[in-house]
Amino acid sequence: MKKKDIKILLVDDEQDILEIVGYNLAQEGYQISTAVNGKEAVQKAKKELPHLIIMDVMMPEMDGMEACEQIRKTPELSNVIITFLTARSEDYSQVAGFEAGADDYIAKPIKPKVLVSKVKALLRRLKEQNISSDILTVGNIEINREEYKIIQEGKEIILPRKEFELFYLLASKPGKVFKREEILDKVWGNEVVVGGRTIDVHIRKLREKIGDDFFKTIKGVGYKLEV
């Protein structure tokens, strides 16, 4: 997908933020639209179907948390990438943001060039969403879903089925925080899970076999893969 085809919705009640962020992203070639509160954001998102939404948390009429929750309930927006851009960087605020359905959390203030780089990283997930092949490539790792095979720097790594499926899930959207409930649902489904630390045990084993740096714990929320 070319930059000119990528739609980004900026949501903030501060006009200067919309202008600065919008200008820098428009210079990169993206299509930019704006909203000044959560209510308007939901309306525009449903109408324009953006690929990425960058949204403030504290806004009038409807805050970012509620807007994010409403957007996530809209089927045609299920794959939109949502990140909060806010001065509220406390841990509990980030946890609340992830619980509301956000994919990421960017703290203000942030330099324009850094923000642009962050946006490019977020948009790389679009490629993962459109992959129809059974083979994923993340960093130096190739994951073959059909053969249940992982190749890292030319070396084949054999994983038990559940470890493989957990790794494949995290690798399908690098950088996305997968909540524990979502992991249990997609990897274990209706199977009986013995003990509440099943996911933690599997993550520990993946860290031992693939590398500790790939896996990041989001306390109180879940896990994500970083490459």
Tab-separated table of C-alpha atoms in Angstrom:
chain	number	residue	atom	x	y	z
A	1	MET	CA	0.000	0.000	0.000
A	2	LYS	CA	1.373	3.405	-1.017
A	3	LYS	CA	1.563	6.317	1.420
A	4	LYS	CA	-0.942	8.364	-0.600
A	5	ASP	CA	-3.525	5.624	-0.020
A	6	ILE	CA	-3.058	5.485	3.766
A	7	LYS	CA	-5.636	7.443	5.767
A	8	ILE	CA	-4.779	8.795	9.223
A	9	LEU	CA	-7.332	10.363	11.581
A	10	LEU	CA	-5.924	12.799	14.162
A	11	VAL	CA	-8.081	13.479	17.227
A	12	ASP	CA	-7.225	16.222	19.716
A	13	ASP	CA	-8.988	19.222	21.218
A	14	GLU	CA	-5.825	21.325	20.909
A	15	GLN	CA	-5.710	22.937	17.479
A	16	ASP	CA	-1.954	23.467	17.538
A	17	ILE	CA	-1.396	19.732	18.060
A	18	LEU	CA	-3.619	18.921	15.089
A	19	GLU	CA	-1.755	21.433	12.936
A	20	ILE	CA	1.764	20.361	13.913
A	21	VAL	CA	1.164	16.618	13.792
A	22	GLY	CA	-1.028	16.888	10.706
A	23	TYR	CA	1.534	18.976	8.840
A	24	ASN	CA	4.402	16.572	9.521
A	25	LEU	CA	2.416	13.503	8.513
A	26	ALA	CA	0.997	15.221	5.418
A	27	GLN	CA	4.566	16.017	4.391
A	28	GLU	CA	5.189	12.269	4.386
A	29	GLY	CA	2.365	11.823	1.866
A	30	TYR	CA	-0.392	10.421	4.070
A	31	GLN	CA	-4.069	11.433	3.813
A	32	ILE	CA	-4.890	13.377	6.969
A	33	SER	CA	-8.251	14.180	8.535
A	34	THR	CA	-8.971	15.606	11.981
A	35	ALA	CA	-11.522	15.577	14.801
A	36	VAL	CA	-11.650	17.694	17.969
A	37	ASN	CA	-13.367	15.247	20.338
A	38	GLY	CA	-14.197	11.580	20.743
A	39	LYS	CA	-17.738	11.873	19.439
A	40	GLU	CA	-16.585	13.450	16.195
A	41	ALA	CA	-13.783	10.868	15.974
A	42	VAL	CA	-16.260	7.970	16.066
A	43	GLN	CA	-18.402	9.594	13.373
A	44	LYS	CA	-15.461	10.324	11.086
A	45	ALA	CA	-13.906	6.901	11.635
A	46	LYS	CA	-17.136	5.165	10.559
A	47	LYS	CA	-17.393	7.399	7.501
A	48	GLU	CA	-13.756	7.487	6.365
A	49	LEU	CA	-12.476	4.074	7.566
A	50	PRO	CA	-8.938	5.262	8.379
A	51	HIS	CA	-5.989	2.899	8.627
A	52	LEU	CA	-4.565	4.639	11.714
A	53	ILE	CA	-6.138	6.780	14.443
A	54	ILE	CA	-3.935	8.956	16.661
A	55	MET	CA	-6.077	10.139	19.544
A	56	ASP	CA	-5.793	12.233	22.695
A	57	VAL	CA	-7.324	10.866	25.896
A	58	MET	CA	-8.683	13.930	27.713
A	59	MET	CA	-11.233	15.623	25.419
A	60	PRO	CA	-14.661	17.254	25.757
A	61	GLU	CA	-18.001	15.562	24.908
A	62	MET	CA	-16.420	12.100	24.718
A	63	ASP	CA	-12.925	11.177	25.883
A	64	GLY	CA	-10.474	9.013	23.962
A	65	MET	CA	-11.078	5.896	26.040
A	66	GLU	CA	-14.802	5.797	25.310
A	67	ALA	CA	-14.240	6.699	21.663
A	68	CYS	CA	-11.730	3.851	21.326
A	69	GLU	CA	-14.189	1.381	22.841
A	70	GLN	CA	-16.952	2.482	20.452
A	71	ILE	CA	-14.665	2.268	17.433
A	72	ARG	CA	-13.598	-1.242	18.417
A	73	LYS	CA	-17.268	-2.301	18.466
A	74	THR	CA	-17.638	-1.306	14.796
A	75	PRO	CA	-16.994	-4.386	12.586
A	76	GLU	CA	-15.618	-2.472	9.599
A	77	LEU	CA	-13.058	-0.809	11.904
A	78	SER	CA	-11.834	-4.008	13.543
A	79	ASN	CA	-8.395	-3.734	11.918
A	80	VAL	CA	-7.824	-0.003	12.377
A	81	ILE	CA	-4.663	0.764	14.344
A	82	ILE	CA	-5.354	3.046	17.323
A	83	THR	CA	-2.696	4.803	19.364
A	84	PHE	CA	-3.163	7.337	22.128
A	85	LEU	CA	-1.056	10.507	22.003
A	86	THR	CA	-1.336	12.074	25.421
A	87	ALA	CA	0.509	13.813	28.228
A	88	ARG	CA	-0.896	11.230	30.668
A	89	SER	CA	1.871	8.651	30.810
A	90	GLU	CA	1.155	7.022	34.166
A	91	ASP	CA	1.138	3.229	34.151
A	92	TYR	CA	-2.546	3.020	35.081
A	93	SER	CA	-3.470	5.306	32.190
A	94	GLN	CA	-1.564	3.099	29.746
A	95	VAL	CA	-3.235	-0.035	31.111
A	96	ALA	CA	-6.636	1.620	30.759
A	97	GLY	CA	-5.780	2.575	27.191
A	98	PHE	CA	-4.836	-0.980	26.250
A	99	GLU	CA	-7.957	-2.291	27.984
A	100	ALA	CA	-10.054	0.116	25.894
A	101	GLY	CA	-8.613	-1.446	22.752
A	102	ALA	CA	-5.637	0.762	21.868
A	103	ASP	CA	-2.661	-0.775	20.065
A	104	ASP	CA	-0.090	1.648	21.399
A	105	TYR	CA	0.491	4.658	23.628
A	106	ILE	CA	2.660	7.681	22.763
A	107	ALA	CA	3.517	10.202	25.475
A	108	LYS	CA	3.589	13.951	24.836
A	109	PRO	CA	5.706	15.884	24.200
A	110	ILE	CA	7.284	14.101	21.246
A	111	LYS	CA	9.531	15.490	18.524
A	112	PRO	CA	7.915	15.512	15.046
A	113	LYS	CA	10.608	13.305	13.510
A	114	VAL	CA	10.234	10.758	16.302
A	115	LEU	CA	6.460	10.774	15.886
A	116	VAL	CA	6.785	10.194	12.135
A	117	SER	CA	9.097	7.245	12.801
A	118	LYS	CA	6.624	5.862	15.323
A	119	VAL	CA	3.785	6.188	12.817
A	120	LYS	CA	5.805	4.350	10.167
A	121	ALA	CA	6.411	1.533	12.647
A	122	LEU	CA	2.705	1.334	13.484
A	123	LEU	CA	1.732	1.268	9.812
A	124	ARG	CA	4.047	-1.658	9.136
A	125	ARG	CA	1.359	-3.724	10.855
A	126	LEU	CA	-0.891	-3.113	7.861
A	127	LYS	CA	1.360	-5.424	5.873
A	128	GLU	CA	0.833	-8.163	8.437
A	129	GLN	CA	-2.946	-7.762	8.277
A	130	ASN	CA	-2.928	-8.278	4.509
A	131	ILE	CA	-0.671	-11.334	4.432
A	132	SER	CA	-2.388	-14.306	2.804
A	133	SER	CA	0.672	-16.573	2.827
A	134	ASP	CA	1.277	-19.181	5.500
A	135	ILE	CA	4.778	-17.741	5.985
A	136	LEU	CA	5.496	-14.760	8.226
A	137	THR	CA	8.834	-12.983	8.454
A	138	VAL	CA	9.582	-10.905	11.543
A	139	GLY	CA	13.074	-9.585	12.060
A	140	ASN	CA	15.487	-12.480	11.503
A	141	ILE	CA	12.822	-15.141	11.977
A	142	GLU	CA	10.756	-16.968	9.351
A	143	ILE	CA	7.579	-18.675	10.571
A	144	ASN	CA	5.956	-21.336	8.409
A	145	ARG	CA	2.404	-21.878	9.631
A	146	GLU	CA	1.699	-24.794	7.304
A	147	GLU	CA	4.749	-26.806	8.409
A	148	TYR	CA	4.813	-25.567	12.017
A	149	LYS	CA	8.427	-24.587	11.452
A	150	ILE	CA	10.525	-21.637	12.661
A	151	ILE	CA	13.833	-20.651	11.076
A	152	GLN	CA	16.012	-18.135	12.924
A	153	GLU	CA	19.214	-17.071	11.173
A	154	GLY	CA	19.292	-20.341	9.249
A	155	LYS	CA	18.672	-22.495	12.330
A	156	GLU	CA	15.466	-24.491	12.663
A	157	ILE	CA	13.679	-24.207	16.009
A	158	ILE	CA	11.155	-26.882	16.967
A	159	LEU	CA	8.295	-25.706	19.180
A	160	PRO	CA	5.410	-27.645	20.731
A	161	ARG	CA	2.061	-26.816	19.155
A	162	LYS	CA	0.810	-24.296	21.742
A	163	GLU	CA	4.145	-22.475	21.923
A	164	PHE	CA	4.142	-22.226	18.120
A	165	GLU	CA	0.568	-20.910	17.973
A	166	LEU	CA	1.272	-18.357	20.699
A	167	PHE	CA	4.401	-17.161	18.897
A	168	TYR	CA	2.572	-17.018	15.561
A	169	LEU	CA	-0.210	-14.932	17.122
A	170	LEU	CA	2.221	-12.380	18.592
A	171	ALA	CA	4.245	-12.304	15.358
A	172	SER	CA	1.137	-11.692	13.237
A	173	LYS	CA	1.086	-8.092	14.513
A	174	PRO	CA	4.513	-7.058	15.873
A	175	GLY	CA	4.175	-4.265	18.415
A	176	LYS	CA	0.496	-4.932	19.114
A	177	VAL	CA	-0.343	-5.660	22.735
A	178	PHE	CA	-2.358	-8.871	22.967
A	179	LYS	CA	-4.454	-9.011	26.106
A	180	ARG	CA	-4.360	-12.207	28.134
A	181	GLU	CA	-8.041	-12.908	27.428
A	182	GLU	CA	-7.442	-12.596	23.676
A	183	ILE	CA	-4.428	-14.927	23.833
A	184	LEU	CA	-6.384	-17.551	25.754
A	185	ASP	CA	-9.277	-17.309	23.315
A	186	LYS	CA	-7.183	-17.512	20.117
A	187	VAL	CA	-4.569	-20.036	21.233
A	188	TRP	CA	-6.459	-22.261	23.670
A	189	GLY	CA	-10.057	-21.541	22.665
A	190	ASN	CA	-12.512	-23.717	24.537
A	191	GLU	CA	-9.803	-26.011	25.844
A	192	VAL	CA	-9.468	-26.299	29.606
A	193	VAL	CA	-6.490	-24.278	30.803
A	194	VAL	CA	-4.901	-25.645	33.940
A	195	GLY	CA	-3.717	-22.804	36.182
A	196	GLY	CA	-3.809	-19.076	35.643
A	197	ARG	CA	-0.151	-18.814	34.688
A	198	THR	CA	-0.339	-20.981	31.559
A	199	ILE	CA	0.459	-18.073	29.249
A	200	ASP	CA	3.365	-16.932	31.431
A	201	VAL	CA	4.922	-20.406	31.338
A	202	HIS	CA	4.675	-20.572	27.536
A	203	ILE	CA	6.154	-17.076	27.160
A	204	ARG	CA	9.055	-18.075	29.430
A	205	LYS	CA	9.764	-21.095	27.247
A	206	LEU	CA	9.630	-18.971	24.085
A	207	ARG	CA	12.074	-16.506	25.611
A	208	GLU	CA	14.479	-19.357	26.346
A	209	LYS	CA	14.278	-20.761	22.811
A	210	ILE	CA	13.959	-17.630	20.656
A	211	GLY	CA	15.380	-14.779	22.719
A	212	ASP	CA	14.287	-12.734	25.721
A	213	ASP	CA	14.412	-9.395	23.884
A	214	PHE	CA	11.596	-10.329	21.494
A	215	PHE	CA	8.910	-10.585	24.156
A	216	LYS	CA	7.686	-7.664	26.248
A	217	THR	CA	5.326	-7.952	29.192
A	218	ILE	CA	2.716	-5.212	29.597
A	219	LYS	CA	1.957	-5.509	33.291
A	220	GLY	CA	-1.696	-6.129	34.020
A	221	VAL	CA	-2.578	-6.405	30.317
A	222	GLY	CA	-0.689	-8.983	28.275
A	223	TYR	CA	2.243	-9.425	25.917
A	224	LYS	CA	3.639	-8.098	22.653
A	225	LEU	CA	6.414	-9.039	20.250
A	226	GLU	CA	9.110	-6.477	19.506
A	227	VAL	CA	11.480	-6.767	16.537
